[in-house]
């Protein structure tokens, strides 16, 4: 039950809505269960889930229905990382959001915690670096979490920034286009 | 998919990473402050390309549409990006016919003013991947095109130039130097309606109708022609070999210049380069006499057929001459040099390499007396030139910056070192090319 441990750790730091609500004892913590495409289930509190516009809209539409949400297109690993990010940032007021201008988003620096977060993703064993970032980016895009999308795109941009074409192709595993393919397309 | 296929093994081949376009756009925006950062991603794959190109063009549109001249403070700012744009065009071009690079700019054809594809040949030695005539044909849609350079593109055979030159109304600069596969060009050039001002046709070693082609350039563009480069010097020695192998008919000769007699003087002609055109002689210079008035640059090195008399006659009418190359020309004598010194008061750059002893101290004295604006002088392999005259010249020409003295054997046993140090301090001598001379090399180390 790693996600529970994860949430508990966060509540100790006082960063999470979970901990605050437990202490206040006025209102039971609204929780919700998420089931990923590979059948892993996670329980998160509502505040954390609402970092995602996808969940927020869905919660508004289906208020009062305690059924677990099935989250397609997102793997267990990705959702675990997303919950880790959202639990840390759910109380932040200055998260990047869709109303920010491109310039402010571009000039924004990656914070210390975020940097460690990205480094942990990159250092995950097995897969090539970019696959982990891209998987999480797609999941964040699907769940519509502006802060995480900003962090991921910024990290990918930093990854490919000074590299030549061949290396970028290698990173994204793009095959070098064959001439015949191009000719067919042109016709 | 085949339903009978076995389940995938754990080590499946990695799939290409595909990202949503909105995500790619965000990534691109974080790279955007320097447009040069976009060049590599744009060429990585087609999706990235489609996202990057509009952003890049948005940066360049004001530049390419000619508004730049009204915004002088922006010029330096945009200069770097403009270079990037050129690299962009060139780099895309390196992917060659497989991508049809020029087609990718089709929506912006109206904006393009300059196309330089010469670097693609340098950085991409494989001839199959280079620019071909079919691609050049698409440039007819660039109605604002002013400069087209395809120097060194080995796949260009010249068939596209007929259409390009007849259709484009503002093309002024054309460089087709070293396009080795061009065989005939006269028919294409005869259709030329463009006001060509700068034409570079050097090194077209396989051109069979070189004389007819040059004649067409004169006939079609005599009113606008400013610079004509017909060097044969890109491949040293090849000119003679070709001349011997293929006969004199296919070499630049008097035939190309006969038509000049019937044309009004070319008032704008300011540069003429005929390096290593070994058949150029007195007859050609006579045909050029009415057109020499505004010449600023003249290169006649290795033009073996000229005589001192005609050369003198020719150079007396070039008062604006700044750059003159008479290297390896047997007719470069003291008399010619003294004529140059008196007739060309603005002379800044003079090359007199390898004149086989025809140039002596008398030349340097006349230069010292008249050509005080001289910046660079090359005297390699002139065995009769002595240090005394040289020092005299260096004292007279206060702006002298470069001297080449390879193989001037008269200067071996002289105290040149001390003298050079003296006038190097008193005068403004920045750079001296003293190759192969021990005594003078020692001087060069003394912070000359």
Coordinates of C-alpha atoms in Angstrom, one line a residue:
Chain A
X1 CA 0.0 0.0 0.0
X2 CA 2.6 2.5 -1.1
X3 CA 0.2 5.2 -1.8
X4 CA -1.1 5.3 1.7
X5 CA 2.3 5.5 3.1
X6 CA 3.0 8.2 0.7
X7 CA 0.0 10.2 1.8
X8 CA 0.8 9.6 5.4
X9 CA 4.3 11.0 4.9
X10 CA 2.8 14.1 3.4
X11 CA 0.4 14.6 6.1
X12 CA 3.2 14.5 8.7
X13 CA 4.7 17.4 6.9
X14 CA 1.5 19.3 7.3
X15 CA 1.5 20.0 3.6
X16 CA -1.5 17.9 2.7
X17 CA -5.1 18.6 3.1
X18 CA -5.4 15.1 4.5
X19 CA -3.5 15.9 7.7
X20 CA -5.3 19.2 8.3
X21 CA -8.7 17.8 7.9
X22 CA -7.9 14.9 10.3
X23 CA -6.8 17.4 12.9
X24 CA -9.8 19.6 12.5
X25 CA -12.3 16.7 12.9
X26 CA -15.1 18.9 11.8
X27 CA -15.7 17.4 8.4
X28 CA -14.8 13.9 7.2
X29 CA -12.2 13.9 4.6
X30 CA -13.7 13.4 1.2
X31 CA -11.8 10.6 -0.4
X32 CA -12.0 9.0 -3.7
X33 CA -10.8 5.8 -5.2
X34 CA -9.0 5.7 -8.6
X35 CA -8.4 2.6 -10.6
X36 CA -5.8 2.7 -13.4
X37 CA -5.8 0.9 -16.7
X38 CA -3.6 -1.8 -15.2
X39 CA -6.0 -2.4 -12.3
X40 CA -4.1 -0.6 -9.6
X41 CA -6.2 1.3 -7.1
X42 CA -5.4 4.4 -5.3
X43 CA -7.2 6.3 -2.6
X44 CA -6.7 10.0 -2.6
X45 CA -8.5 12.9 -0.9
X46 CA -10.6 15.2 -2.9
X47 CA -8.4 18.2 -2.6
X48 CA -5.5 16.3 -4.1
X49 CA -7.5 14.9 -6.9
X50 CA -8.9 18.4 -7.8
X51 CA -5.4 19.5 -8.9
X52 CA -6.5 17.7 -12.0
X53 CA -9.0 19.5 -14.1
X54 CA -10.2 16.2 -15.4
X55 CA -11.1 14.9 -11.9
X56 CA -12.4 18.3 -10.9
X57 CA -14.9 18.4 -13.7
X58 CA -15.8 14.8 -13.2
X59 CA -16.4 15.4 -9.5
X60 CA -18.7 18.3 -10.2
X61 CA -20.6 16.2 -12.7
X62 CA -21.0 13.2 -10.5
X63 CA -21.4 14.7 -7.1
X64 CA -22.4 12.3 -4.4
X65 CA -21.6 9.2 -6.2
X66 CA -19.0 7.3 -4.2
X67 CA -18.2 4.8 -6.9
X68 CA -14.5 4.4 -7.8
X69 CA -13.2 6.3 -10.8
X70 CA -11.7 4.3 -13.6
X71 CA -8.8 6.2 -15.1
X72 CA -8.1 5.1 -18.7
X73 CA -4.8 5.8 -20.5
X74 CA -2.8 6.2 -17.2
X75 CA -0.6 3.5 -15.8
X76 CA -0.1 2.7 -12.1
X77 CA 3.4 4.1 -12.0
X78 CA 2.3 7.4 -13.6
X79 CA -0.6 7.8 -11.4
X80 CA 1.5 7.2 -8.3
X81 CA 3.9 9.9 -9.5
X82 CA 1.0 12.2 -10.2
X83 CA -0.4 11.7 -6.8
X84 CA 3.0 12.4 -5.3
X85 CA 3.2 15.7 -7.2
X86 CA -0.3 16.7 -6.4
X87 CA 0.0 15.9 -2.7
X88 CA 3.0 18.2 -2.5
X89 CA 1.5 21.0 -4.5
X90 CA -2.2 20.9 -3.7
X91 CA -1.9 23.8 -1.3
X92 CA 0.4 25.9 -3.4
X93 CA -1.2 29.1 -4.6
X94 CA 1.3 30.0 -7.3
X95 CA 1.3 26.8 -9.3
X96 CA 1.6 27.4 -13.1
X97 CA -1.8 27.5 -14.6
X98 CA -3.4 28.0 -17.9
X99 CA -3.9 31.7 -17.4
X100 CA -0.1 32.4 -17.1
X101 CA 1.5 34.0 -20.1
X102 CA 3.9 32.0 -22.1
X103 CA 6.7 34.3 -21.1
X104 CA 6.1 33.9 -17.4
X105 CA 5.9 30.2 -17.8
X106 CA 9.1 30.2 -19.8
X107 CA 11.0 32.3 -17.3
X108 CA 9.8 30.4 -14.3
X109 CA 12.5 28.4 -12.6
X110 CA 12.1 24.7 -11.6
X111 CA 12.0 24.5 -7.8
X112 CA 14.2 22.3 -5.6
X113 CA 11.5 19.7 -4.8
X114 CA 10.4 19.6 -8.5
X115 CA 14.0 19.0 -9.5
X116 CA 14.4 16.0 -7.2
X117 CA 11.0 14.8 -8.4
X118 CA 12.1 14.9 -12.1
X119 CA 15.5 13.4 -11.2
X120 CA 13.8 10.4 -9.6
X121 CA 11.7 9.9 -12.7
X122 CA 14.7 10.0 -15.0
X123 CA 16.7 7.7 -12.8
X124 CA 14.0 5.0 -12.8
X125 CA 15.7 1.8 -13.9
X126 CA 15.1 0.0 -17.2
X127 CA 13.5 2.4 -19.6
X128 CA 15.2 5.2 -21.6
X129 CA 15.1 8.5 -20.0
X130 CA 12.6 10.2 -22.2
X131 CA 10.1 7.4 -22.0
X132 CA 9.5 8.0 -18.3
X133 CA 9.1 11.8 -18.8
X134 CA 6.9 11.3 -21.9
X135 CA 4.6 8.7 -20.2
X136 CA 4.1 11.1 -17.3
X137 CA 3.6 14.0 -19.6
X138 CA 0.9 12.3 -21.5
X139 CA -0.8 11.2 -18.3
X140 CA -0.6 14.8 -17.0
X141 CA -2.0 16.0 -20.3
X142 CA -4.8 13.6 -20.2
X143 CA -5.7 14.4 -16.6
X144 CA -5.1 18.1 -17.3
X145 CA -2.7 19.2 -14.5
X146 CA -1.2 22.5 -15.6
X147 CA 1.6 22.5 -13.1
X148 CA 2.8 19.1 -13.9
X149 CA 2.5 19.7 -17.7
X150 CA 4.7 22.8 -17.2
X151 CA 7.3 20.8 -15.2
X152 CA 7.4 18.0 -17.7
X153 CA 7.6 20.1 -20.8
X154 CA 10.2 22.3 -19.3
X155 CA 12.3 19.2 -18.3
X156 CA 11.9 17.7 -21.9
X157 CA 12.9 21.1 -23.3
X158 CA 16.0 21.1 -21.1
X159 CA 16.8 17.5 -22.2
X160 CA 16.8 18.2 -25.9
X161 CA 18.0 21.8 -25.8
X162 CA 21.6 21.7 -26.9
X163 CA 21.5 18.5 -28.8
X164 CA 21.9 17.9 -32.6
X165 CA 19.3 16.4 -34.8
X166 CA 20.6 12.8 -34.7
X167 CA 20.5 12.8 -30.9
X168 CA 17.1 14.2 -30.8
X169 CA 15.9 11.5 -33.2
X170 CA 17.5 9.0 -30.9
X171 CA 15.9 10.4 -27.8
X172 CA 12.4 10.3 -29.4
X173 CA 13.3 7.1 -31.3
X174 CA 12.2 8.7 -34.6
X175 CA 13.3 6.7 -37.6
X176 CA 15.3 8.5 -40.3
X177 CA 12.7 9.0 -43.0
X178 CA 13.4 6.8 -46.1
X179 CA 13.2 8.3 -49.5
X180 CA 10.5 6.0 -50.7
X181 CA 8.3 6.9 -47.8
X182 CA 8.7 10.6 -48.6
X183 CA 8.0 10.1 -52.3
X184 CA 4.7 8.2 -51.5
X185 CA 3.7 11.0 -49.2
X186 CA 4.4 13.6 -51.8
X187 CA 2.2 11.9 -54.3
Chain B
X1 CA -2.6 -7.4 -36.8
X2 CA -2.1 -11.1 -37.2
X3 CA -4.3 -12.8 -34.5
X4 CA -2.0 -15.9 -34.5
X5 CA 1.0 -13.9 -33.6
X6 CA 2.7 -15.0 -30.3
X7 CA 2.6 -12.5 -27.4
X8 CA 5.3 -9.9 -27.4
X9 CA 8.6 -10.8 -25.7
X10 CA 9.6 -8.6 -22.8
X11 CA 12.2 -6.8 -24.9
X12 CA 9.9 -5.2 -27.4
X13 CA 11.5 -2.8 -29.9
X14 CA 11.0 0.8 -28.6
X15 CA 8.3 2.6 -30.3
X16 CA 8.7 6.2 -31.6
X17 CA 7.8 8.6 -28.9
X18 CA 4.6 10.5 -29.8
X19 CA 3.5 13.6 -28.0
X20 CA 0.4 15.6 -28.3
X21 CA 0.9 18.7 -30.5
X22 CA 0.0 21.0 -27.7
X23 CA 2.7 19.5 -25.6
X24 CA 5.2 19.9 -28.4
X25 CA 4.2 23.5 -28.8
X26 CA 4.9 24.2 -25.1
X27 CA 8.3 22.5 -25.3
X28 CA 9.1 24.6 -28.4
X29 CA 8.1 27.8 -26.6
X30 CA 10.5 27.1 -23.8
X31 CA 13.2 26.8 -26.5
X32 CA 12.1 29.9 -28.3
X33 CA 14.2 32.8 -27.1
X34 CA 17.0 31.7 -29.4
X35 CA 15.5 30.6 -32.7
X36 CA 18.7 28.7 -33.4
X37 CA 17.6 26.3 -30.7
X38 CA 14.7 25.3 -32.9
X39 CA 16.7 24.3 -35.9
X40 CA 17.6 20.8 -34.7
X41 CA 14.2 19.9 -33.3
X42 CA 12.5 21.1 -36.4
X43 CA 14.4 18.6 -38.5
X44 CA 14.0 15.7 -36.1
X45 CA 10.7 14.6 -37.5
X46 CA 7.7 15.7 -39.4
X47 CA 5.4 16.5 -36.5
X48 CA 8.0 18.7 -34.8
X49 CA 8.7 20.4 -38.1
X50 CA 5.1 21.4 -38.6
X51 CA 5.0 22.9 -35.2
X52 CA 8.4 24.7 -35.4
X53 CA 8.2 26.2 -38.9
X54 CA 5.3 28.7 -38.2
X55 CA 7.1 29.9 -35.1
X56 CA 10.3 30.4 -37.0
X57 CA 8.7 32.1 -39.8
X58 CA 6.8 34.4 -37.5
X59 CA 10.2 35.6 -36.3
X60 CA 11.5 36.1 -39.8
X61 CA 8.5 37.4 -41.7
X62 CA 9.3 41.1 -41.0
X63 CA 12.9 40.5 -41.9
X64 CA 12.1 38.8 -45.2
X65 CA 9.5 41.2 -46.3
X66 CA 12.0 43.9 -46.5
X67 CA 10.8 46.0 -43.6
X68 CA 14.2 45.7 -42.0
X69 CA 15.7 48.7 -43.7
X70 CA 13.3 51.0 -42.0
X71 CA 14.2 49.6 -38.6
X72 CA 18.0 50.1 -38.3
X73 CA 18.2 49.4 -34.5
X74 CA 16.7 46.0 -35.1
X75 CA 19.2 45.1 -37.7
X76 CA 21.9 43.8 -35.3
X77 CA 19.3 42.1 -33.2
X78 CA 17.9 40.2 -36.2
X79 CA 21.2 39.6 -37.9
X80 CA 21.9 36.5 -35.8
X81 CA 18.4 35.2 -36.4
X82 CA 18.8 35.8 -40.1
X83 CA 21.9 33.7 -40.1
X84 CA 19.9 31.0 -38.3
X85 CA 17.3 31.2 -41.0
X86 CA 19.8 30.7 -43.6
X87 CA 21.2 27.7 -41.7
X88 CA 17.7 26.4 -41.4
X89 CA 17.2 26.6 -45.2
X90 CA 20.5 25.0 -45.8
X91 CA 20.1 22.3 -43.2
X92 CA 16.7 21.3 -44.4
X93 CA 18.2 21.3 -47.9
X94 CA 20.7 18.7 -46.8
X95 CA 18.0 16.2 -46.5
X96 CA 17.9 16.6 -50.2
X97 CA 15.3 15.6 -52.7
X98 CA 13.7 13.1 -50.3
X99 CA 12.1 16.0 -48.4
X100 CA 11.7 18.6 -51.1
X101 CA 13.0 21.2 -48.8
X102 CA 12.0 24.2 -50.8
X103 CA 8.4 22.9 -51.0
X104 CA 8.2 23.2 -47.2
X105 CA 8.5 26.9 -47.6
X106 CA 5.8 27.0 -50.3
X107 CA 3.4 29.0 -48.2
X108 CA 6.0 31.7 -47.6
X109 CA 7.4 31.8 -51.1
X110 CA 6.2 35.4 -51.5
X111 CA 8.4 36.5 -48.6
X112 CA 11.6 34.8 -49.6
X113 CA 14.2 37.2 -50.9
X114 CA 17.4 35.2 -50.7
X115 CA 18.1 31.5 -51.2
X116 CA 21.6 30.3 -50.5
X117 CA 22.0 26.6 -51.1
X118 CA 25.7 26.6 -51.6
X119 CA 26.6 25.3 -48.1
X120 CA 24.5 22.2 -48.6
X121 CA 26.9 21.1 -51.2
X122 CA 29.9 21.7 -48.9
X123 CA 28.4 19.8 -46.0
X124 CA 26.8 17.0 -47.9
X125 CA 29.2 15.3 -50.2
X126 CA 26.7 12.7 -51.4
X127 CA 25.5 13.9 -54.8
X128 CA 22.2 12.0 -54.6
X129 CA 21.0 14.1 -51.6
X130 CA 21.7 17.4 -53.1
X131 CA 19.6 20.1 -54.7
X132 CA 18.4 19.2 -58.2
X133 CA 16.9 21.1 -61.0
X134 CA 13.4 20.0 -60.2
X135 CA 13.6 21.6 -56.8
X136 CA 15.0 24.8 -58.2
X137 CA 12.0 25.0 -60.6
X138 CA 9.7 25.6 -57.6
X139 CA 11.5 28.8 -56.9
X140 CA 9.6 30.4 -59.8
X141 CA 7.0 31.2 -57.2
X142 CA 9.4 33.3 -55.2
X143 CA 8.6 36.5 -57.0
X144 CA 10.6 38.6 -54.6
X145 CA 13.7 36.5 -54.9
X146 CA 16.8 38.7 -55.3
X147 CA 19.7 36.4 -54.6
X148 CA 20.1 32.8 -55.7
X149 CA 23.2 30.9 -54.9
X150 CA 23.7 27.2 -55.8
X151 CA 27.5 27.2 -55.9
X152 CA 28.9 23.8 -55.8
X153 CA 25.6 21.9 -56.1
X154 CA 26.7 18.9 -58.1
X155 CA 23.2 17.8 -59.1
X156 CA 22.2 21.0 -60.8
X157 CA 22.3 20.6 -64.6
X158 CA 21.1 24.0 -65.5
X159 CA 17.7 23.2 -67.1
X160 CA 15.8 25.1 -64.4
X161 CA 17.5 28.4 -65.0
X162 CA 15.7 29.1 -68.2
X163 CA 12.4 29.3 -66.3
X164 CA 13.8 31.0 -63.2
X165 CA 15.6 33.7 -65.2
X166 CA 12.7 34.4 -67.4
X167 CA 10.0 34.6 -64.7
X168 CA 11.6 36.2 -61.7
X169 CA 11.5 40.0 -62.0
X170 CA 13.8 41.0 -59.3
X171 CA 16.6 38.5 -59.3
X172 CA 19.9 40.4 -59.2
X173 CA 22.4 38.0 -57.8
X174 CA 23.1 34.6 -59.3
X175 CA 25.9 32.3 -58.4
X176 CA 26.3 29.0 -60.2
X177 CA 30.0 28.6 -59.5
X178 CA 31.4 25.1 -59.6
X179 CA 28.2 23.4 -60.6
X180 CA 30.1 20.7 -62.3
X181 CA 27.2 19.0 -64.2
X182 CA 26.1 22.1 -66.1
X183 CA 26.8 21.3 -69.8
X184 CA 24.9 24.0 -71.6
X185 CA 23.6 27.3 -70.4
X186 CA 23.4 29.6 -73.4
X187 CA 19.8 28.8 -74.2
X188 CA 18.7 29.3 -70.6
X189 CA 20.6 32.6 -70.3
X190 CA 19.1 33.8 -73.6
X191 CA 15.7 33.8 -72.0
X192 CA 16.9 35.9 -69.1
X193 CA 14.5 38.7 -68.2
X194 CA 15.9 39.3 -64.7
X195 CA 18.1 42.4 -64.1
X196 CA 21.2 40.4 -63.1
X197 CA 23.8 42.5 -61.5
X198 CA 26.1 40.1 -59.8
X199 CA 26.9 36.9 -61.8
X200 CA 29.3 34.2 -60.7
X201 CA 30.1 31.6 -63.3
X202 CA 33.5 30.6 -62.2
X203 CA 34.7 27.0 -62.3
X204 CA 32.1 25.6 -64.8
X205 CA 34.6 23.2 -66.2
X206 CA 32.3 21.1 -68.2
X207 CA 30.3 23.9 -69.8
X208 CA 30.5 23.2 -73.5
X209 CA 29.1 26.6 -74.6
X210 CA 30.9 28.8 -72.2
X211 CA 31.5 31.5 -74.8
X212 CA 27.9 31.6 -75.9
X213 CA 26.8 31.7 -72.3
X214 CA 28.9 34.7 -71.4
X215 CA 27.8 36.4 -74.6
X216 CA 24.2 36.0 -73.5
X217 CA 25.0 37.4 -70.1
X218 CA 26.4 40.5 -71.8
X219 CA 23.5 40.8 -74.2
X220 CA 20.7 40.3 -71.7
X221 CA 22.1 42.1 -68.7
X222 CA 24.5 44.8 -70.0
X223 CA 22.4 47.5 -68.5
X224 CA 22.5 46.2 -65.0
X225 CA 25.7 44.1 -64.8
X226 CA 27.9 45.1 -61.9
X227 CA 30.1 42.1 -61.1
X228 CA 31.1 39.3 -63.4
X229 CA 33.2 36.5 -62.1
X230 CA 34.6 34.0 -64.6
X231 CA 37.4 32.5 -62.6
X232 CA 38.9 29.3 -63.5
X233 CA 40.9 29.2 -60.3
X234 CA 38.8 27.0 -58.0
X235 CA 40.7 23.9 -59.2
X236 CA 44.3 24.9 -59.7
X237 CA 45.7 23.5 -62.8
X238 CA 42.5 22.0 -64.1
X239 CA 42.0 24.8 -66.5
X240 CA 45.0 23.8 -68.6
X241 CA 44.2 20.2 -68.4
X242 CA 40.7 20.7 -69.7
X243 CA 42.0 23.1 -72.3
X244 CA 44.3 20.4 -73.6
X245 CA 41.8 17.6 -73.5
X246 CA 38.8 19.3 -75.0
X247 CA 40.3 21.9 -77.3
X248 CA 40.1 25.6 -77.2
X249 CA 36.5 25.8 -78.4
X250 CA 35.1 25.0 -75.0
X251 CA 37.3 27.5 -73.2
X252 CA 36.5 31.1 -72.5
X253 CA 38.0 33.0 -75.4
X254 CA 37.5 36.1 -77.5
X255 CA 34.2 34.8 -78.9
X256 CA 32.4 35.6 -75.7
X257 CA 33.4 39.3 -75.8
X258 CA 32.9 40.2 -79.5
X259 CA 29.3 41.2 -78.9
X260 CA 30.6 43.9 -76.5
X261 CA 31.4 46.1 -79.4
X262 CA 27.8 46.6 -80.3
X263 CA 26.6 47.3 -76.8
X264 CA 26.5 50.7 -75.0
X265 CA 29.1 51.1 -72.3
X266 CA 28.3 49.1 -69.2
X267 CA 28.2 52.0 -66.7
X268 CA 27.7 49.8 -63.6
X269 CA 30.4 47.3 -64.3
X270 CA 32.7 47.5 -61.3
X271 CA 34.2 44.1 -60.9
X272 CA 35.6 41.8 -63.5
X273 CA 37.4 38.6 -62.6
X274 CA 39.1 36.5 -65.3
X275 CA 41.5 34.5 -63.2
X276 CA 43.3 31.7 -65.0
X277 CA 41.3 32.2 -68.2
X278 CA 44.5 31.5 -70.1
X279 CA 43.1 32.4 -73.6
X280 CA 42.2 35.9 -72.5
X281 CA 44.4 38.2 -74.4
X282 CA 44.7 41.6 -76.1
X283 CA 41.7 41.1 -78.2
X284 CA 39.5 40.6 -75.3
X285 CA 40.8 43.7 -73.5
X286 CA 40.2 45.7 -76.6
X287 CA 36.5 44.6 -76.6
X288 CA 36.3 45.6 -73.0
X289 CA 37.8 49.1 -73.5
X290 CA 34.6 51.0 -73.6
X291 CA 33.2 49.3 -70.5
X292 CA 36.2 49.7 -68.1
X293 CA 35.4 53.3 -66.9
X294 CA 34.0 52.4 -63.5
X295 CA 35.9 49.2 -62.8
X296 CA 37.0 48.9 -59.2
X297 CA 38.2 45.3 -59.2
X298 CA 40.1 43.6 -62.0
X299 CA 41.7 40.2 -61.8
X300 CA 43.8 39.1 -64.7
X301 CA 46.1 36.7 -63.1
X302 CA 47.3 33.9 -65.3
X303 CA 45.9 35.6 -68.4
X304 CA 48.9 34.6 -70.5
X305 CA 48.0 36.2 -73.8
X306 CA 48.1 39.8 -72.8
X307 CA 50.8 42.2 -73.9
X308 CA 52.2 45.2 -71.9
X309 CA 51.0 47.7 -74.5
X310 CA 47.3 46.7 -74.4
X311 CA 47.4 46.3 -70.7
X312 CA 48.8 49.8 -70.3
X313 CA 46.1 51.1 -72.6
X314 CA 43.4 49.3 -70.7
X315 CA 44.5 50.4 -67.3
X316 CA 44.9 54.1 -68.1
X317 CA 41.2 54.3 -68.4
X318 CA 40.4 52.8 -65.0
X319 CA 40.6 55.7 -62.6
X320 CA 38.5 54.0 -59.9
X321 CA 40.5 50.8 -59.7
X322 CA 41.0 49.6 -56.1
X323 CA 41.9 46.0 -56.5
X324 CA 44.2 44.7 -59.2
X325 CA 45.7 41.3 -59.7
X326 CA 48.3 40.9 -62.3
X327 CA 50.0 37.8 -60.9
X328 CA 51.6 35.2 -63.2
X329 CA 51.0 37.5 -66.2
X330 CA 54.1 37.9 -68.4
X331 CA 53.0 41.4 -69.4
X332 CA 53.2 42.8 -65.9
X333 CA 56.3 44.9 -66.3
X334 CA 57.7 48.0 -64.7
X335 CA 56.0 50.1 -67.4
X336 CA 52.6 48.7 -66.7
X337 CA 53.0 49.1 -62.9
X338 CA 54.1 52.7 -63.2
X339 CA 51.0 53.3 -65.5
X340 CA 48.9 51.7 -62.8
X341 CA 50.5 53.9 -60.2
X342 CA 49.7 57.1 -62.0
X343 CA 46.4 56.2 -63.6
X344 CA 44.8 54.5 -60.5
X345 CA 45.2 56.9 -57.6
X346 CA 42.8 54.8 -55.4
X347 CA 44.6 51.5 -55.7
X348 CA 44.5 49.6 -52.4
X349 CA 45.3 46.0 -53.2
X350 CA 47.9 44.9 -55.8
X351 CA 49.2 41.5 -56.5
X352 CA 52.3 41.0 -58.6
X353 CA 53.2 37.5 -57.8
X354 CA 55.5 35.5 -60.0
X355 CA 56.2 38.1 -62.7
X356 CA 59.5 36.3 -63.6
X357 CA 61.7 39.3 -62.9
X358 CA 59.8 41.8 -64.9
X359 CA 59.0 43.8 -61.9
X360 CA 61.9 45.6 -60.3
X361 CA 62.6 48.4 -57.9
X362 CA 61.4 50.9 -60.4
X363 CA 57.8 49.6 -60.0
X364 CA 58.0 50.0 -56.2
X365 CA 59.4 53.5 -56.6
X366 CA 56.5 54.6 -58.9
X367 CA 54.0 53.0 -56.5
X368 CA 55.7 54.9 -53.6
X369 CA 55.4 58.1 -55.5
X370 CA 51.7 57.8 -56.5
X371 CA 49.8 55.0 -54.9
X372 CA 49.9 56.2 -51.3
X373 CA 46.6 54.6 -50.5
X374 CA 48.0 51.1 -50.9
X375 CA 46.9 48.6 -48.2
X376 CA 48.3 45.3 -49.5
X377 CA 51.0 44.3 -51.8
X378 CA 52.0 40.8 -52.9
X379 CA 55.5 40.5 -54.4
X380 CA 56.1 36.8 -54.1
X381 CA 58.7 35.3 -56.4
X382 CA 60.0 38.6 -57.6
X383 CA 63.7 38.1 -57.7
X384 CA 64.8 41.6 -58.6
X385 CA 63.0 43.5 -55.8
X386 CA 65.4 44.8 -53.1
X387 CA 64.8 45.8 -49.5
X388 CA 65.8 49.4 -50.1
X389 CA 62.9 50.0 -52.5
X390 CA 60.6 48.1 -50.2
X391 CA 61.4 50.3 -47.2
X392 CA 61.0 53.3 -49.4
X393 CA 57.5 52.1 -50.4
X394 CA 56.6 51.2 -46.8
X395 CA 57.5 54.7 -45.7
X396 CA 55.4 56.3 -48.4
X397 CA 52.3 54.1 -48.0
X398 CA 51.2 54.9 -44.5
X399 CA 48.2 52.5 -44.7
X400 CA 50.2 49.4 -45.8
X401 CA 48.9 46.5 -43.8
X402 CA 50.0 43.4 -45.6
X403 CA 53.1 42.5 -47.5
X404 CA 53.9 39.1 -49.1
X405 CA 57.5 38.5 -49.8
X406 CA 57.9 34.8 -50.4
X407 CA 60.9 34.0 -52.5
X408 CA 62.2 37.5 -52.9
X409 CA 65.8 36.3 -52.9
X410 CA 67.4 39.7 -53.0
X411 CA 66.5 40.3 -49.4
X412 CA 68.3 37.4 -47.8
X413 CA 71.6 39.1 -46.7
X414 CA 70.3 42.4 -45.7
X415 CA 69.5 44.0 -42.3
X416 CA 65.8 43.9 -43.1
X417 CA 65.0 43.1 -39.6
X418 CA 66.0 46.4 -38.1
X419 CA 64.5 48.4 -40.8
X420 CA 61.2 46.6 -40.5
X421 CA 61.1 47.1 -36.8
X422 CA 61.7 50.8 -37.5
X423 CA 58.9 51.4 -39.9
X424 CA 56.6 49.0 -38.1
X425 CA 56.8 51.4 -35.1
X426 CA 56.5 54.5 -37.1
X427 CA 53.9 53.4 -39.5
X428 CA 50.8 51.3 -39.3
X429 CA 51.9 47.9 -40.4
X430 CA 49.7 45.3 -38.8
X431 CA 50.2 42.1 -40.5
X432 CA 53.0 40.7 -42.6
X433 CA 53.1 37.4 -44.3
X434 CA 56.7 36.4 -44.3
X435 CA 56.5 32.7 -45.1
X436 CA 59.7 30.8 -45.8
X437 CA 62.1 33.5 -44.8
X438 CA 64.2 32.8 -41.8
X439 CA 65.6 36.3 -41.3
X440 CA 62.3 38.0 -41.6
X441 CA 60.4 35.4 -39.6
X442 CA 62.7 36.4 -36.7
X443 CA 61.6 39.9 -37.2
X444 CA 58.0 38.9 -37.2
X445 CA 58.4 37.6 -33.7
X446 CA 59.4 41.0 -32.4
X447 CA 55.8 42.1 -32.1
X448 CA 55.6 43.6 -35.5

